[in-house]
């Protein structure tokens, strides 16, 4: 085993790294029976942190 393979990363550290840079998740799911599409789900998600340099896309509610 190399040093990289033995390195353990806590879930909190992983989430911190992902949110700092942002993550884009895309995917398609199709439920099909006998070559007939019954349900189709398209997934598009952007997960990112929001701070002063990257403002929230939603306006403040007062």
mmCIF file with all atom_site columns, C-alpha atoms in Angstrom, residues 1-59:
data_model
loop_
_atom_site.group_PDB
_atom_site.id
_atom_site.type_symbol
_atom_site.label_atom_id
_atom_site.label_alt_id
_atom_site.label_comp_id
_atom_site.label_asym_id
_atom_site.label_entity_id
_atom_site.label_seq_id
_atom_site.pdbx_PDB_ins_code
_atom_site.Cartn_x
_atom_site.Cartn_y
_atom_site.Cartn_z
_atom_site.occupancy
_atom_site.B_iso_or_equiv
_atom_site.pdbx_formal_charge
_atom_site.auth_seq_id
_atom_site.auth_comp_id
_atom_site.auth_asym_id
_atom_site.auth_atom_id
_atom_site.pdbx_PDB_model_num
ATOM 1  C CA . UNK A 1 1  ? 0.000   0.000  0.000   1.00 0.00 ? 1  UNK A CA 1
ATOM 2  C CA . UNK A 1 2  ? 1.195   3.474  -0.819  1.00 0.00 ? 2  UNK A CA 1
ATOM 3  C CA . UNK A 1 3  ? 0.756   6.496  1.435   1.00 0.00 ? 3  UNK A CA 1
ATOM 4  C CA . UNK A 1 4  ? -2.136  7.765  -0.713  1.00 0.00 ? 4  UNK A CA 1
ATOM 5  C CA . UNK A 1 5  ? -4.037  4.468  -0.406  1.00 0.00 ? 5  UNK A CA 1
ATOM 6  C CA . UNK A 1 6  ? -3.758  4.478  3.406   1.00 0.00 ? 6  UNK A CA 1
ATOM 7  C CA . UNK A 1 7  ? -4.824  8.094  3.823   1.00 0.00 ? 7  UNK A CA 1
ATOM 8  C CA . UNK A 1 8  ? -8.203  8.470  5.522   1.00 0.00 ? 8  UNK A CA 1
ATOM 9  C CA . UNK A 1 9  ? -10.443 11.450 4.823   1.00 0.00 ? 9  UNK A CA 1
ATOM 10 C CA . UNK A 1 10 ? -13.315 12.317 7.125   1.00 0.00 ? 10 UNK A CA 1
ATOM 11 C CA . UNK A 1 11 ? -16.709 12.925 5.540   1.00 0.00 ? 11 UNK A CA 1
ATOM 12 C CA . UNK A 1 12 ? -16.696 16.510 6.820   1.00 0.00 ? 12 UNK A CA 1
ATOM 13 C CA . UNK A 1 13 ? -13.367 17.187 5.093   1.00 0.00 ? 13 UNK A CA 1
ATOM 14 C CA . UNK A 1 14 ? -14.646 15.674 1.856   1.00 0.00 ? 14 UNK A CA 1
ATOM 15 C CA . UNK A 1 15 ? -17.813 17.808 1.933   1.00 0.00 ? 15 UNK A CA 1
ATOM 16 C CA . UNK A 1 16 ? -15.745 20.915 2.683   1.00 0.00 ? 16 UNK A CA 1
ATOM 17 C CA . UNK A 1 17 ? -13.536 20.292 -0.343  1.00 0.00 ? 17 UNK A CA 1
ATOM 18 C CA . UNK A 1 18 ? -16.501 19.589 -2.627  1.00 0.00 ? 18 UNK A CA 1
ATOM 19 C CA . UNK A 1 19 ? -18.441 22.674 -1.539  1.00 0.00 ? 19 UNK A CA 1
ATOM 20 C CA . UNK A 1 20 ? -15.386 24.924 -1.806  1.00 0.00 ? 20 UNK A CA 1
ATOM 21 C CA . UNK A 1 21 ? -15.015 24.120 -5.503  1.00 0.00 ? 21 UNK A CA 1
ATOM 22 C CA . UNK A 1 22 ? -18.583 23.166 -6.344  1.00 0.00 ? 22 UNK A CA 1
ATOM 23 C CA . UNK A 1 23 ? -20.000 19.956 -7.736  1.00 0.00 ? 23 UNK A CA 1
ATOM 24 C CA . UNK A 1 24 ? -22.203 19.349 -10.771 1.00 0.00 ? 24 UNK A CA 1
ATOM 25 C CA . UNK A 1 25 ? -24.311 16.187 -10.773 1.00 0.00 ? 25 UNK A CA 1
ATOM 26 C CA . UNK A 1 26 ? -26.102 15.045 -13.917 1.00 0.00 ? 26 UNK A CA 1
ATOM 27 C CA . UNK A 1 27 ? -27.864 11.819 -14.752 1.00 0.00 ? 27 UNK A CA 1
ATOM 28 C CA . UNK A 1 28 ? -30.778 10.103 -16.432 1.00 0.00 ? 28 UNK A CA 1
ATOM 29 C CA . UNK A 1 29 ? -32.893 7.280  -15.029 1.00 0.00 ? 29 UNK A CA 1
ATOM 30 C CA . UNK A 1 30 ? -35.426 5.406  -17.127 1.00 0.00 ? 30 UNK A CA 1
ATOM 31 C CA . UNK A 1 31 ? -37.808 2.734  -15.847 1.00 0.00 ? 31 UNK A CA 1
ATOM 32 C CA . UNK A 1 32 ? -38.643 0.482  -18.788 1.00 0.00 ? 32 UNK A CA 1
ATOM 33 C CA . UNK A 1 33 ? -40.775 -2.650 -18.997 1.00 0.00 ? 33 UNK A CA 1
ATOM 34 C CA . UNK A 1 34 ? -40.982 -4.658 -22.233 1.00 0.00 ? 34 UNK A CA 1
ATOM 35 C CA . UNK A 1 35 ? -39.265 -1.862 -24.193 1.00 0.00 ? 35 UNK A CA 1
ATOM 36 C CA . UNK A 1 36 ? -41.888 0.673  -23.046 1.00 0.00 ? 36 UNK A CA 1
ATOM 37 C CA . UNK A 1 37 ? -40.585 3.695  -21.135 1.00 0.00 ? 37 UNK A CA 1
ATOM 38 C CA . UNK A 1 38 ? -42.773 4.166  -18.062 1.00 0.00 ? 38 UNK A CA 1
ATOM 39 C CA . UNK A 1 39 ? -40.826 6.742  -16.038 1.00 0.00 ? 39 UNK A CA 1
ATOM 40 C CA . UNK A 1 40 ? -37.954 8.997  -17.019 1.00 0.00 ? 40 UNK A CA 1
ATOM 41 C CA . UNK A 1 41 ? -36.095 11.205 -14.545 1.00 0.00 ? 41 UNK A CA 1
ATOM 42 C CA . UNK A 1 42 ? -33.495 13.768 -15.607 1.00 0.00 ? 42 UNK A CA 1
ATOM 43 C CA . UNK A 1 43 ? -31.237 15.015 -12.824 1.00 0.00 ? 43 UNK A CA 1
ATOM 44 C CA . UNK A 1 44 ? -29.240 18.245 -13.046 1.00 0.00 ? 44 UNK A CA 1
ATOM 45 C CA . UNK A 1 45 ? -27.882 19.672 -9.810  1.00 0.00 ? 45 UNK A CA 1
ATOM 46 C CA . UNK A 1 46 ? -25.251 22.237 -8.861  1.00 0.00 ? 46 UNK A CA 1
ATOM 47 C CA . UNK A 1 47 ? -23.983 22.080 -5.292  1.00 0.00 ? 47 UNK A CA 1
ATOM 48 C CA . UNK A 1 48 ? -21.795 24.932 -4.121  1.00 0.00 ? 48 UNK A CA 1
ATOM 49 C CA . UNK A 1 49 ? -21.130 27.099 -1.098  1.00 0.00 ? 49 UNK A CA 1
ATOM 50 C CA . UNK A 1 50 ? -22.307 30.706 -0.998  1.00 0.00 ? 50 UNK A CA 1
ATOM 51 C CA . UNK A 1 51 ? -20.218 33.553 0.435   1.00 0.00 ? 51 UNK A CA 1
ATOM 52 C CA . UNK A 1 52 ? -19.461 37.237 -0.214  1.00 0.00 ? 52 UNK A CA 1
ATOM 53 C CA . UNK A 1 53 ? -17.556 36.482 -3.440  1.00 0.00 ? 53 UNK A CA 1
ATOM 54 C CA . UNK A 1 54 ? -20.264 34.087 -4.671  1.00 0.00 ? 54 UNK A CA 1
ATOM 55 C CA . UNK A 1 55 ? -23.606 35.604 -3.665  1.00 0.00 ? 55 UNK A CA 1
ATOM 56 C CA . UNK A 1 56 ? -26.809 33.646 -3.350  1.00 0.00 ? 56 UNK A CA 1
ATOM 57 C CA . UNK A 1 57 ? -28.930 33.492 -6.532  1.00 0.00 ? 57 UNK A CA 1
ATOM 58 C CA . UNK A 1 58 ? -32.042 34.164 -4.399  1.00 0.00 ? 58 UNK A CA 1
ATOM 59 C CA . UNK A 1 59 ? -32.757 37.627 -3.065  1.00 0.00 ? 59 UNK A CA 1
#
